[in-house]
Amino acid sequence: MGNKWMRGWPPLAVIALCAAAWEAAVRLFAIEPYILPSPSAIVREAMQPNVWPRLEMHTLATVWRTLTGLALGVLAGTLLAAVIHLVPGARRAAAPLLVLSQTVPYIVLVPLLLIWLGFGDEPKIVLIMLVCFFPVTVAMLTGLRECDPALRGYLAMIGADRWTIFAKLELPNAVPYLFSGFRIAAAYSVTTTVAAEWFGGGSGLGYYIKLSYSGFQTGRVFAGTIIIIAFSMLMFGLAALIERLVVRWKPEAERRGGHGAGA
Amino acid sequence: MAPALEVRDVVKRYGDKEVLAGVSLTVEDGEFVSLIGPSGSGKSTLLKVIGGLEPAEQGEIRIDGRRAEGRRGLIAYMPQQASLLPWRTVAGNIELALGIAGVPRGEAKRLAREWLGRVGLADYADAWPHTLSGGMQQRVSFIRALLSPQKLMCLDEPFGALDALTRQHMQEWLLSMWEANRRAVLLVTHSIEEALLLSDRIVVLSARPASVLRELAVPFGRPRSAKLWKTPEFAELRDAIYDLLKPAAAGGSDGA
Ligand SMILES: Nc1ncnc2c1ncn2[C@@H]1O[C@H](COP(=O)(O)OP(=O)(O)OP(=O)(O)O)[C@@H](O)[C@H]1O
Ligand SMILES: [Mg+2]
């Protein structure tokens, strides 16, 4: 516990220092609040009775969308990887398509999805899914393939069938890889949600920031942004925590160092 | 009764590299046979061919009288590397192997605990494999093969990673256990003493490409004990095999 604190305080101190410098600069140069509000002004603005409840509401909408899209995207990515891995020849057939799907800029998908799926939550969640599934599929495919050949040979030799090798060797081997894909997906998911909300619909932090921006409410733009950053970091921490709980068998040193799975 | 294992004229190549150049050997039912050969001669490869993992270019494999080329799961196998799944506990690894061999789950659990205790690893049943030393992992891998129900047991240098004292202890333990059960065993080893102490017959392989240089029956009666080491007959046989394995002898027979 003490150890964690020792590792946690330097970045916190840097953040506090930056905030202090920011505050000082705004006061010293008397910068207009609609150009750059000071940290204390941002907090004061966010705490206003007509602002805070709305921030809360939009945050909830963003969190819900992100989690739904991320969960569905990770699920789809995992299943897709398993299918590609298990169907003979599918890996070779799917690889170029997977890369191709990544060359489509997501931003052009937004109007298309809006046309196809309307202005509700569906197009946003589909977009988040699309963004999340690729890193998961790629990482998972790597993990399923790159098993220790000695273990594979041993299991085959004692008579394990295809399914047993998948369930007992390939799948557990892929789990740490899956998590490195999951961490990337978690980071993408928040930005994608915010971008999707900016483009359409009437709720979420992306929508709220756009609205505040049009009304020159710079303090609220900053308040929303800070919440988005905090949420992103929370998602990252959550992914790391789940990984720690699930992958308990790894040597401590290897776990902390992570490993080079992924694209 | 058909022999537990019959290998006839097996030829195996990796690309252009010939590894096995017509190897033949037999393990009778209830017989203990050791396979000795220089490092890199193809002993592990031969076990993989027997186990159906690697296809052979030529030759015949019979297990229990039935053709077994390319058929897996017919032997109890201990690989040269311990090969424990890192995400299963020590006991879990043993249970998985027994499960694949068709042992019911409850029985597998009981056997794993009981035998871990017998090799001095009772406290490690629920540990992750990476917390064990190389020698401890090898003992786990060894009882995993020992408990597998197949008639023929193929062991690839089972005591290679053990210190001299533990190794001797394990050899004596295997000796007494084998003499009580008499199962067909094919043991790969580098140790001439180990082969002499344990086996009924020793098959000496040449350097790669491997062929059988000599087969010799071990004349000592059973039950045996480690005291054999001190007899002049033991020393004589050991020196004879040692001469066979000398690089000069192997190179000469090759004509290379
Ligand atoms: N998968 C493979 N591909 C290519 N060559 C291989 C492969 N496996 C083994 N060989 C080669 O076959 C030869 C025999 O290897 P093998 O592992 O059977 O030797 P060994 O007699 O068991 O040696 P050791 O006593 O050191 O374990 C070696 O020259 C090795 O390089
Ligand atoms: Mg070997």
Coordinates of C-alpha atoms and ligand atoms in Angstrom, one line a residue:
Chain A
M1 CA 0.0 0.0 0.0
G2 CA 2.8 2.4 1.0
N3 CA 4.5 1.4 -2.2
K4 CA 1.6 2.4 -4.3
W5 CA 1.5 5.8 -2.7
M6 CA 5.2 6.2 -3.4
R7 CA 4.5 5.6 -7.0
G8 CA 1.4 7.7 -7.1
W9 CA 2.5 11.0 -5.7
P10 CA 5.0 12.3 -8.3
P11 CA 2.4 12.5 -11.1
L12 CA -0.1 14.0 -8.7
A13 CA 2.4 16.6 -7.6
V14 CA 3.1 17.5 -11.2
I15 CA -0.6 17.9 -11.9
A16 CA -1.0 20.1 -8.8
L17 CA 2.0 22.2 -9.9
C18 CA 0.6 22.7 -13.4
A19 CA -2.8 23.7 -12.0
A20 CA -1.1 26.3 -9.7
A21 CA 0.9 27.7 -12.6
W22 CA -2.2 27.9 -14.7
E23 CA -4.1 29.7 -11.9
A24 CA -1.3 32.1 -11.4
A25 CA -0.9 32.9 -15.1
V26 CA -4.6 33.6 -15.6
R27 CA -4.7 36.0 -12.7
L28 CA -1.4 37.6 -13.5
F29 CA -2.2 38.3 -17.1
A30 CA -5.9 38.9 -16.4
I31 CA -7.0 36.6 -19.2
E32 CA -10.7 36.8 -20.0
P33 CA -12.6 33.7 -18.7
Y34 CA -14.2 33.0 -22.1
I35 CA -10.7 32.5 -23.5
L36 CA -9.1 30.6 -20.7
P37 CA -10.8 30.2 -17.3
S38 CA -8.6 29.5 -14.3
P39 CA -8.9 26.1 -12.5
S40 CA -10.8 27.6 -9.6
A41 CA -13.2 29.4 -12.0
I42 CA -13.8 26.0 -13.7
V43 CA -14.7 24.4 -10.5
R44 CA -16.9 27.3 -9.4
E45 CA -18.7 27.1 -12.8
A46 CA -19.2 23.3 -12.6
M47 CA -20.6 23.6 -9.1
Q48 CA -23.4 26.1 -10.1
P49 CA -26.9 24.7 -9.4
N50 CA -27.9 25.0 -13.1
V51 CA -24.7 23.3 -14.3
W52 CA -23.9 20.4 -12.0
P53 CA -27.1 18.4 -12.4
R54 CA -26.7 18.7 -16.2
L55 CA -23.1 17.6 -16.1
E56 CA -24.1 14.6 -14.0
M57 CA -26.8 13.7 -16.5
H58 CA -24.6 13.9 -19.5
T59 CA -21.8 12.1 -17.8
L60 CA -24.1 9.2 -17.0
A61 CA -25.3 9.1 -20.7
T62 CA -21.6 9.0 -21.9
V63 CA -20.6 6.4 -19.3
W64 CA -23.5 4.1 -20.2
R65 CA -22.9 4.4 -24.0
T66 CA -19.2 3.8 -23.6
L67 CA -19.6 0.8 -21.4
T68 CA -22.3 -0.7 -23.6
G69 CA -20.3 -0.1 -26.8
L70 CA -17.1 -1.3 -25.3
A71 CA -18.6 -4.5 -23.8
L72 CA -20.3 -5.4 -27.1
G73 CA -17.2 -4.5 -29.1
V74 CA -14.9 -6.6 -27.0
L75 CA -17.4 -9.5 -27.0
A76 CA -17.7 -9.3 -30.8
G77 CA -14.0 -9.0 -31.2
T78 CA -13.3 -12.0 -29.0
L79 CA -15.9 -14.2 -30.8
L80 CA -14.6 -13.1 -34.2
A81 CA -11.1 -14.0 -33.2
A82 CA -12.2 -17.4 -32.0
V83 CA -14.1 -18.1 -35.1
I84 CA -11.3 -17.0 -37.4
H85 CA -8.9 -19.1 -35.4
L86 CA -11.0 -22.2 -35.4
V87 CA -12.2 -22.3 -38.9
P88 CA -9.5 -23.7 -41.2
G89 CA -8.3 -21.2 -43.7
A90 CA -10.3 -18.4 -42.2
R91 CA -7.2 -16.6 -40.8
R92 CA -5.7 -16.2 -44.3
A93 CA -9.1 -15.1 -45.8
A94 CA -9.9 -12.6 -43.0
A95 CA -6.5 -10.9 -42.5
P96 CA -6.7 -8.5 -45.4
L97 CA -10.3 -7.7 -44.6
L98 CA -9.4 -6.9 -41.0
V99 CA -6.7 -4.5 -42.2
L100 CA -9.0 -3.0 -44.8
S101 CA -11.7 -2.3 -42.2
Q102 CA -9.1 -0.2 -40.4
T103 CA -8.3 2.0 -43.3
V104 CA -11.9 3.4 -43.3
P105 CA -11.7 6.7 -41.4
Y106 CA -14.3 6.5 -38.6
I107 CA -15.4 10.0 -39.1
V108 CA -17.0 9.2 -42.5
L109 CA -18.9 6.3 -40.8
V110 CA -20.7 8.8 -38.6
P111 CA -23.0 10.3 -41.2
L112 CA -23.6 6.9 -42.8
L113 CA -24.5 5.3 -39.5
L114 CA -26.8 8.3 -38.8
I115 CA -28.5 7.8 -42.1
W116 CA -28.9 4.1 -41.6
L117 CA -29.7 3.9 -37.9
G118 CA -31.3 7.2 -37.1
F119 CA -30.4 9.6 -34.3
G120 CA -30.9 7.4 -31.3
D121 CA -28.2 5.5 -29.4
E122 CA -27.8 2.7 -31.9
P123 CA -25.5 4.5 -34.4
K124 CA -23.3 5.6 -31.6
I125 CA -23.0 2.2 -30.0
V126 CA -22.4 0.6 -33.3
L127 CA -19.6 3.1 -34.0
I128 CA -18.0 2.4 -30.6
M129 CA -18.2 -1.4 -31.2
L130 CA -16.5 -1.0 -34.6
V131 CA -13.7 1.0 -33.1
C132 CA -13.2 -1.4 -30.2
F133 CA -13.4 -4.7 -31.9
F134 CA -10.3 -4.4 -34.1
P135 CA -7.6 -4.1 -31.4
V136 CA -9.2 -6.9 -29.5
T137 CA -9.5 -9.3 -32.5
V138 CA -5.9 -8.7 -33.5
A139 CA -4.4 -9.1 -30.1
M140 CA -6.6 -12.2 -29.4
L141 CA -5.6 -13.8 -32.7
T142 CA -1.9 -13.4 -31.8
G143 CA -2.5 -14.9 -28.4
L144 CA -4.4 -17.9 -29.8
R145 CA -1.6 -18.6 -32.3
E146 CA 1.5 -18.0 -30.3
C147 CA 1.4 -20.8 -27.8
D148 CA 4.5 -22.6 -26.6
P149 CA 5.2 -25.2 -29.2
A150 CA 6.4 -27.6 -26.5
L151 CA 3.1 -27.4 -24.7
R152 CA 1.2 -27.8 -27.9
G153 CA 3.3 -30.9 -28.9
Y154 CA 2.9 -32.4 -25.5
L155 CA -0.9 -32.1 -25.4
A156 CA -1.2 -33.4 -29.0
M157 CA 1.0 -36.3 -28.1
I158 CA -1.1 -37.4 -25.1
G159 CA -4.1 -37.4 -27.3
A160 CA -5.8 -34.1 -26.7
D161 CA -8.4 -33.3 -29.4
R162 CA -8.8 -29.9 -31.2
W163 CA -11.3 -28.6 -28.8
T164 CA -9.3 -29.5 -25.7
I165 CA -6.2 -27.8 -27.1
F166 CA -8.3 -24.7 -27.8
A167 CA -9.9 -24.7 -24.4
K168 CA -7.0 -25.6 -22.2
L169 CA -4.0 -24.2 -24.1
E170 CA -4.9 -21.6 -26.7
L171 CA -7.6 -19.7 -24.9
P172 CA -5.8 -19.3 -21.6
N173 CA -2.7 -18.3 -23.5
A174 CA -4.6 -15.6 -25.3
V175 CA -6.1 -14.0 -22.2
P176 CA -3.2 -11.7 -21.4
Y177 CA -3.1 -10.7 -25.1
L178 CA -6.8 -10.1 -25.0
F179 CA -6.3 -7.7 -22.1
S180 CA -3.7 -5.6 -23.9
G181 CA -6.2 -5.3 -26.7
F182 CA -8.9 -4.5 -24.2
R183 CA -6.8 -1.6 -22.7
I184 CA -6.4 -0.1 -26.2
A185 CA -10.2 -0.5 -26.9
A186 CA -11.1 1.0 -23.5
A187 CA -9.0 4.1 -24.4
Y188 CA -10.5 4.4 -27.9
S189 CA -14.1 3.9 -26.6
V190 CA -14.3 7.1 -24.6
T191 CA -13.0 9.4 -27.4
T192 CA -15.2 7.7 -29.9
T193 CA -18.3 8.1 -27.7
V194 CA -17.6 11.8 -27.2
A195 CA -17.0 12.3 -30.9
A196 CA -20.2 10.5 -31.8
E197 CA -22.2 12.6 -29.3
W198 CA -20.7 15.8 -30.8
F199 CA -22.1 14.8 -34.2
G200 CA -25.6 13.9 -33.2
G201 CA -28.2 13.4 -30.6
G202 CA -29.2 15.4 -27.5
S203 CA -27.2 13.9 -24.6
G204 CA -23.7 13.0 -23.4
L205 CA -20.6 15.0 -22.6
G206 CA -19.7 15.4 -26.3
Y207 CA -23.1 17.1 -26.9
Y208 CA -22.8 19.2 -23.8
I209 CA -19.3 20.4 -24.7
K210 CA -20.5 21.3 -28.2
L211 CA -23.4 23.2 -26.8
S212 CA -21.3 25.1 -24.3
Y213 CA -18.8 25.9 -27.0
S214 CA -21.5 27.5 -29.2
G215 CA -22.5 29.6 -26.2
F216 CA -19.0 30.7 -25.4
Q217 CA -19.3 28.9 -22.0
T218 CA -15.6 28.0 -22.0
G219 CA -15.7 27.1 -18.3
R220 CA -18.2 24.4 -19.0
V221 CA -16.2 23.1 -22.0
F222 CA -13.3 22.7 -19.6
A223 CA -15.4 21.0 -16.9
G224 CA -16.8 18.5 -19.4
T225 CA -13.3 17.8 -20.8
I226 CA -11.9 17.2 -17.3
I227 CA -14.6 14.7 -16.6
I228 CA -13.9 12.9 -19.9
I229 CA -10.2 12.7 -19.0
A230 CA -11.0 11.4 -15.5
F231 CA -13.4 8.8 -17.0
S232 CA -10.7 7.6 -19.5
M233 CA -8.2 7.1 -16.8
L234 CA -10.7 5.3 -14.7
M235 CA -11.4 2.9 -17.6
F236 CA -7.7 2.3 -18.0
G237 CA -7.4 1.5 -14.3
L238 CA -10.5 -0.8 -14.4
A239 CA -9.0 -2.8 -17.3
A240 CA -5.7 -3.2 -15.4
L241 CA -7.6 -4.3 -12.3
I242 CA -9.7 -6.9 -14.1
E243 CA -6.5 -8.2 -15.7
R244 CA -4.8 -8.5 -12.4
L245 CA -7.8 -10.4 -11.0
V246 CA -8.1 -12.8 -13.9
V247 CA -4.5 -13.5 -14.8
R248 CA -3.2 -14.5 -11.4
W249 CA -0.9 -17.3 -12.6
K250 CA 1.8 -15.0 -14.1
P251 CA 5.1 -14.4 -12.3
E252 CA 4.9 -11.0 -10.6
A253 CA 7.7 -9.4 -12.6
E254 CA 6.1 -10.4 -15.9
R255 CA 2.8 -9.1 -14.9
R256 CA 4.0 -5.7 -13.9
G257 CA 6.1 -5.3 -17.0
G258 CA 3.1 -6.3 -19.3
H259 CA 4.1 -7.9 -22.5
G260 CA 4.3 -7.0 -26.1
A261 CA 1.1 -8.4 -27.5
G262 CA -1.0 -6.6 -30.0
A263 CA -0.9 -5.2 -33.5
Chain B
M1 CA 1.6 -61.9 -26.6
A2 CA 2.4 -59.0 -28.8
P3 CA 5.2 -56.7 -27.7
A4 CA 4.2 -53.4 -26.1
L5 CA 6.1 -51.5 -28.7
E6 CA 7.6 -52.5 -32.0
V7 CA 9.5 -50.0 -34.1
R8 CA 10.7 -51.2 -37.5
D9 CA 13.0 -49.4 -39.9
V10 CA 11.8 -45.9 -39.1
V11 CA 13.3 -43.2 -41.2
K12 CA 12.7 -39.5 -40.3
R13 CA 13.9 -36.4 -42.0
Y14 CA 13.6 -32.7 -41.2
G15 CA 13.9 -31.1 -44.6
D16 CA 17.2 -32.3 -46.0
K17 CA 18.4 -33.4 -42.6
E18 CA 18.1 -37.1 -42.0
V19 CA 17.6 -37.7 -38.3
L20 CA 16.6 -41.3 -38.0
A21 CA 18.2 -43.7 -40.5
G22 CA 16.2 -46.9 -40.2
V23 CA 15.8 -47.4 -36.4
S24 CA 14.3 -50.7 -35.1
L25 CA 13.6 -51.7 -31.6
T26 CA 11.2 -53.6 -29.5
V27 CA 9.9 -53.3 -26.0
E28 CA 8.2 -56.4 -24.7
D29 CA 5.3 -56.4 -22.4
G30 CA 6.6 -55.6 -18.9
E31 CA 10.1 -54.9 -20.1
F32 CA 12.3 -51.9 -19.2
V33 CA 14.3 -50.7 -22.2
S34 CA 16.7 -47.8 -22.2
L35 CA 17.7 -45.7 -25.2
I36 CA 21.2 -44.2 -25.1
G37 CA 22.8 -42.0 -27.7
P38 CA 24.8 -38.9 -28.2
S39 CA 23.1 -35.5 -27.8
G40 CA 21.3 -34.5 -31.0
S41 CA 21.2 -38.1 -32.3
G42 CA 17.4 -38.2 -32.6
K43 CA 16.2 -39.8 -29.3
S44 CA 13.5 -37.2 -28.6
T45 CA 12.5 -37.3 -32.3
L46 CA 12.0 -41.1 -32.1
L47 CA 9.7 -40.7 -29.1
K48 CA 7.7 -38.1 -31.0
V49 CA 7.4 -40.5 -34.0
I50 CA 6.3 -43.3 -31.7
G51 CA 3.7 -40.9 -30.1
G52 CA 2.3 -40.0 -33.5
L53 CA 3.3 -36.4 -33.2
E54 CA 5.9 -36.4 -36.0
P55 CA 5.2 -38.4 -39.2
A56 CA 8.0 -40.7 -40.3
E57 CA 9.1 -41.0 -44.0
Q58 CA 9.3 -44.8 -43.7
G59 CA 8.8 -47.6 -41.3
E60 CA 6.3 -49.2 -39.1
I61 CA 5.2 -48.5 -35.5
R62 CA 3.1 -51.1 -33.6
I63 CA 1.8 -50.5 -30.1
D64 CA 0.3 -53.6 -28.5
G65 CA 0.4 -55.3 -31.8
R66 CA -1.7 -52.7 -33.6
R67 CA -0.4 -50.3 -36.3
A68 CA 0.1 -46.9 -34.6
E69 CA 1.7 -44.5 -37.2
G70 CA 0.3 -41.1 -36.6
R71 CA -2.0 -42.2 -33.8
R72 CA -1.8 -40.2 -30.6
G73 CA -2.7 -40.9 -27.0
L74 CA -1.5 -44.5 -27.0
I75 CA 1.5 -43.9 -24.7
A76 CA 2.1 -42.4 -21.3
Y77 CA 4.6 -39.7 -22.2
M78 CA 7.1 -37.6 -20.3
P79 CA 8.6 -34.9 -22.5
Q80 CA 12.2 -33.7 -22.2
Q81 CA 10.9 -30.2 -21.0
A82 CA 8.5 -30.4 -18.1
S83 CA 5.7 -28.8 -20.3
L84 CA 3.4 -27.7 -17.5
L85 CA 0.6 -25.3 -18.4
P86 CA 1.5 -22.1 -16.5
W87 CA -2.2 -21.2 -15.8
R88 CA -3.0 -24.5 -14.1
T89 CA -1.8 -25.5 -10.6
V90 CA 0.6 -28.4 -10.2
A91 CA -2.3 -30.7 -9.3
G92 CA -4.4 -29.2 -12.0
N93 CA -1.8 -30.1 -14.6
I94 CA -1.7 -33.7 -13.5
E95 CA -5.5 -33.9 -13.5
L96 CA -5.8 -32.5 -17.0
A97 CA -3.4 -35.1 -18.4
L98 CA -5.3 -37.9 -16.7
G99 CA -8.6 -36.5 -17.8
I100 CA -7.4 -36.5 -21.4
A101 CA -6.4 -40.1 -21.0
G102 CA -9.9 -40.9 -19.8
V103 CA -9.4 -41.2 -16.0
P104 CA -12.6 -40.0 -14.2
R105 CA -12.2 -36.6 -12.5
G106 CA -12.5 -37.7 -8.9
E107 CA -10.0 -40.5 -9.4
A108 CA -7.6 -38.1 -11.1
K109 CA -7.8 -35.6 -8.2
R110 CA -7.2 -38.3 -5.6
L111 CA -4.2 -39.8 -7.5
A112 CA -2.6 -36.4 -8.1
R113 CA -2.7 -35.5 -4.4
E114 CA -1.5 -38.9 -3.3
W115 CA 1.5 -39.1 -5.7
L116 CA 2.6 -35.5 -5.3
G117 CA 3.0 -36.5 -1.6
R118 CA 5.1 -39.5 -2.6
V119 CA 7.6 -37.4 -4.5
G120 CA 7.8 -34.9 -1.7
L121 CA 5.7 -32.2 -3.3
A122 CA 2.5 -32.4 -1.2
D123 CA 2.8 -28.7 -0.3
Y124 CA 3.0 -27.7 -3.9
A125 CA -0.3 -29.2 -5.1
D126 CA -2.0 -25.8 -5.4
A127 CA 1.1 -23.8 -6.5
W128 CA 1.6 -22.3 -9.9
P129 CA 4.2 -24.2 -11.8
H130 CA 6.6 -21.2 -12.2
T131 CA 7.1 -21.2 -8.4
L132 CA 8.7 -24.6 -8.7
S133 CA 12.4 -25.3 -9.4
G134 CA 13.3 -27.1 -12.6
G135 CA 13.8 -30.4 -10.8
M136 CA 10.5 -30.1 -9.0
Q137 CA 8.7 -29.4 -12.3
Q138 CA 10.4 -32.5 -13.7
R139 CA 9.1 -34.6 -10.8
V140 CA 5.6 -33.3 -11.5
S141 CA 5.9 -34.2 -15.2
F142 CA 7.2 -37.6 -14.2
I143 CA 4.3 -38.6 -12.0
R144 CA 1.9 -37.2 -14.6
A145 CA 3.3 -39.8 -17.0
L146 CA 3.4 -42.5 -14.4
L147 CA -0.2 -42.1 -13.5
S148 CA -1.4 -42.1 -17.1
P149 CA -3.2 -45.4 -17.7
Q150 CA -1.6 -46.4 -21.0
K151 CA 0.4 -49.6 -20.9
L152 CA 3.6 -48.3 -22.5
M153 CA 5.5 -45.4 -20.8
C154 CA 8.0 -43.3 -22.7
L155 CA 10.2 -41.1 -20.6
D156 CA 12.5 -38.6 -22.2
E157 CA 15.4 -38.0 -19.7
P158 CA 13.2 -37.9 -16.7
F159 CA 15.9 -37.1 -14.2
G160 CA 18.0 -34.7 -16.3
A161 CA 17.4 -31.6 -14.3
L162 CA 18.0 -33.2 -10.9
D163 CA 21.0 -32.9 -8.7
A164 CA 23.1 -36.1 -8.3
L165 CA 21.6 -37.0 -4.9
T166 CA 17.9 -36.4 -5.8
R167 CA 18.5 -38.2 -9.0
Q168 CA 19.9 -41.3 -7.3
H169 CA 17.0 -41.2 -4.9
M170 CA 14.5 -41.0 -7.8
Q171 CA 16.2 -43.8 -9.6
E172 CA 16.0 -46.1 -6.7
W173 CA 12.4 -45.1 -6.1
L174 CA 11.6 -45.8 -9.8
L175 CA 13.5 -49.1 -9.6
S176 CA 11.5 -50.5 -6.6
M177 CA 8.2 -49.2 -8.0
W178 CA 8.8 -50.7 -11.4
E179 CA 9.9 -54.0 -10.0
A180 CA 6.6 -54.1 -8.1
N181 CA 4.5 -53.2 -11.2
R182 CA 6.4 -54.3 -14.2
R183 CA 5.1 -51.9 -16.8
A184 CA 6.6 -51.6 -20.3
V185 CA 9.0 -48.6 -20.3
L186 CA 11.1 -47.0 -22.9
L187 CA 13.6 -44.6 -21.2
V188 CA 15.8 -42.1 -22.9
T189 CA 18.8 -41.2 -20.9
H190 CA 22.3 -39.9 -21.1
S191 CA 23.5 -41.7 -18.1
I192 CA 25.0 -45.1 -18.7
E193 CA 24.8 -45.9 -15.0
E194 CA 21.1 -45.1 -14.9
A195 CA 20.4 -47.3 -17.9
L196 CA 22.4 -50.2 -16.4
L197 CA 20.7 -49.9 -13.0
L198 CA 17.2 -49.8 -14.3
S199 CA 16.9 -51.6 -17.6
D200 CA 16.5 -55.1 -18.9
R201 CA 17.9 -54.1 -22.2
I202 CA 19.9 -51.1 -23.5
V203 CA 19.6 -49.9 -27.1
V204 CA 22.6 -47.7 -28.1
L205 CA 22.0 -45.2 -30.9
S206 CA 24.7 -43.8 -33.2
A207 CA 25.2 -40.1 -33.8
R208 CA 22.8 -38.4 -36.3
P209 CA 21.5 -39.9 -38.5
A210 CA 20.6 -42.4 -35.9
S211 CA 20.7 -46.1 -36.3
V212 CA 21.0 -48.8 -33.7
L213 CA 24.7 -49.4 -32.9
R214 CA 24.2 -52.2 -30.5
E215 CA 21.5 -53.8 -28.3
L216 CA 22.6 -55.4 -25.1
A217 CA 20.8 -57.3 -22.4
V218 CA 21.6 -56.3 -18.8
P219 CA 22.5 -59.5 -17.0
F220 CA 21.8 -58.4 -13.4
G221 CA 19.0 -60.2 -11.6
R222 CA 16.1 -58.5 -9.8
P223 CA 15.3 -57.1 -7.4
R224 CA 18.3 -54.8 -7.9
S225 CA 19.8 -52.3 -5.6
A226 CA 22.1 -49.3 -6.0
K227 CA 24.9 -51.5 -4.7
L228 CA 25.3 -52.8 -8.2
W229 CA 27.4 -49.8 -9.0
K230 CA 30.3 -51.3 -7.1
T231 CA 30.4 -54.6 -8.8
P232 CA 33.1 -55.3 -11.5
E233 CA 30.5 -56.5 -14.0
F234 CA 28.8 -53.2 -13.8
A235 CA 32.0 -51.3 -14.4
E236 CA 32.8 -53.6 -17.3
L237 CA 29.5 -53.0 -19.1
R238 CA 29.7 -49.3 -18.4
D239 CA 33.1 -49.1 -20.1
A240 CA 31.8 -51.1 -23.0
I241 CA 28.9 -48.8 -23.6
Y242 CA 31.2 -45.8 -23.0
D243 CA 33.5 -47.0 -25.8
L244 CA 30.6 -47.3 -28.2
L245 CA 29.5 -43.8 -27.5
K246 CA 32.9 -42.2 -27.9
P247 CA 32.7 -39.7 -30.8
A248 CA 35.5 -41.5 -32.6
A249 CA 33.6 -44.8 -32.5
A250 CA 30.4 -43.1 -33.7
G251 CA 32.2 -41.2 -36.5
G252 CA 34.0 -44.4 -37.6
S253 CA 30.8 -46.4 -38.0
D254 CA 29.4 -43.6 -40.0
G255 CA 32.2 -43.4 -42.4
A256 CA 31.6 -39.6 -42.4
Ligands
LIG1 N1 11.2 -29.6 -35.4 C1 12.5 -29.8 -35.9 N2 12.8 -29.2 -37.1 C2 14.1 -29.4 -37.6 N3 15.0 -30.2 -37.0 C3 14.7 -30.7 -35.8 C4 13.5 -30.6 -35.2 N4 13.5 -31.3 -34.0 C5 14.7 -31.8 -33.9 N5 15.5 -31.5 -35.0 C6 16.8 -32.0 -35.2 O1 16.9 -33.4 -35.1 C7 18.0 -33.8 -34.5 C8 17.7 -34.7 -33.3 O2 17.0 -34.0 -32.3 P1 16.5 -34.7 -31.0 O3 15.9 -33.6 -30.2 O4 15.7 -35.8 -31.4 O5 17.9 -35.1 -30.3 P2 18.1 -35.9 -29.0 O6 18.8 -37.2 -29.3 O7 16.9 -36.0 -28.2 O8 19.2 -34.9 -28.2 P3 19.3 -34.6 -26.7 O9 20.0 -35.8 -26.1 O10 20.2 -33.5 -26.7 O11 18.0 -34.3 -26.1 C9 18.8 -32.5 -34.1 O12 19.8 -32.3 -35.0 C10 17.8 -31.4 -34.2 O13 18.4 -30.3 -34.6
MG2 MG 16.2 -35.2 -26.5

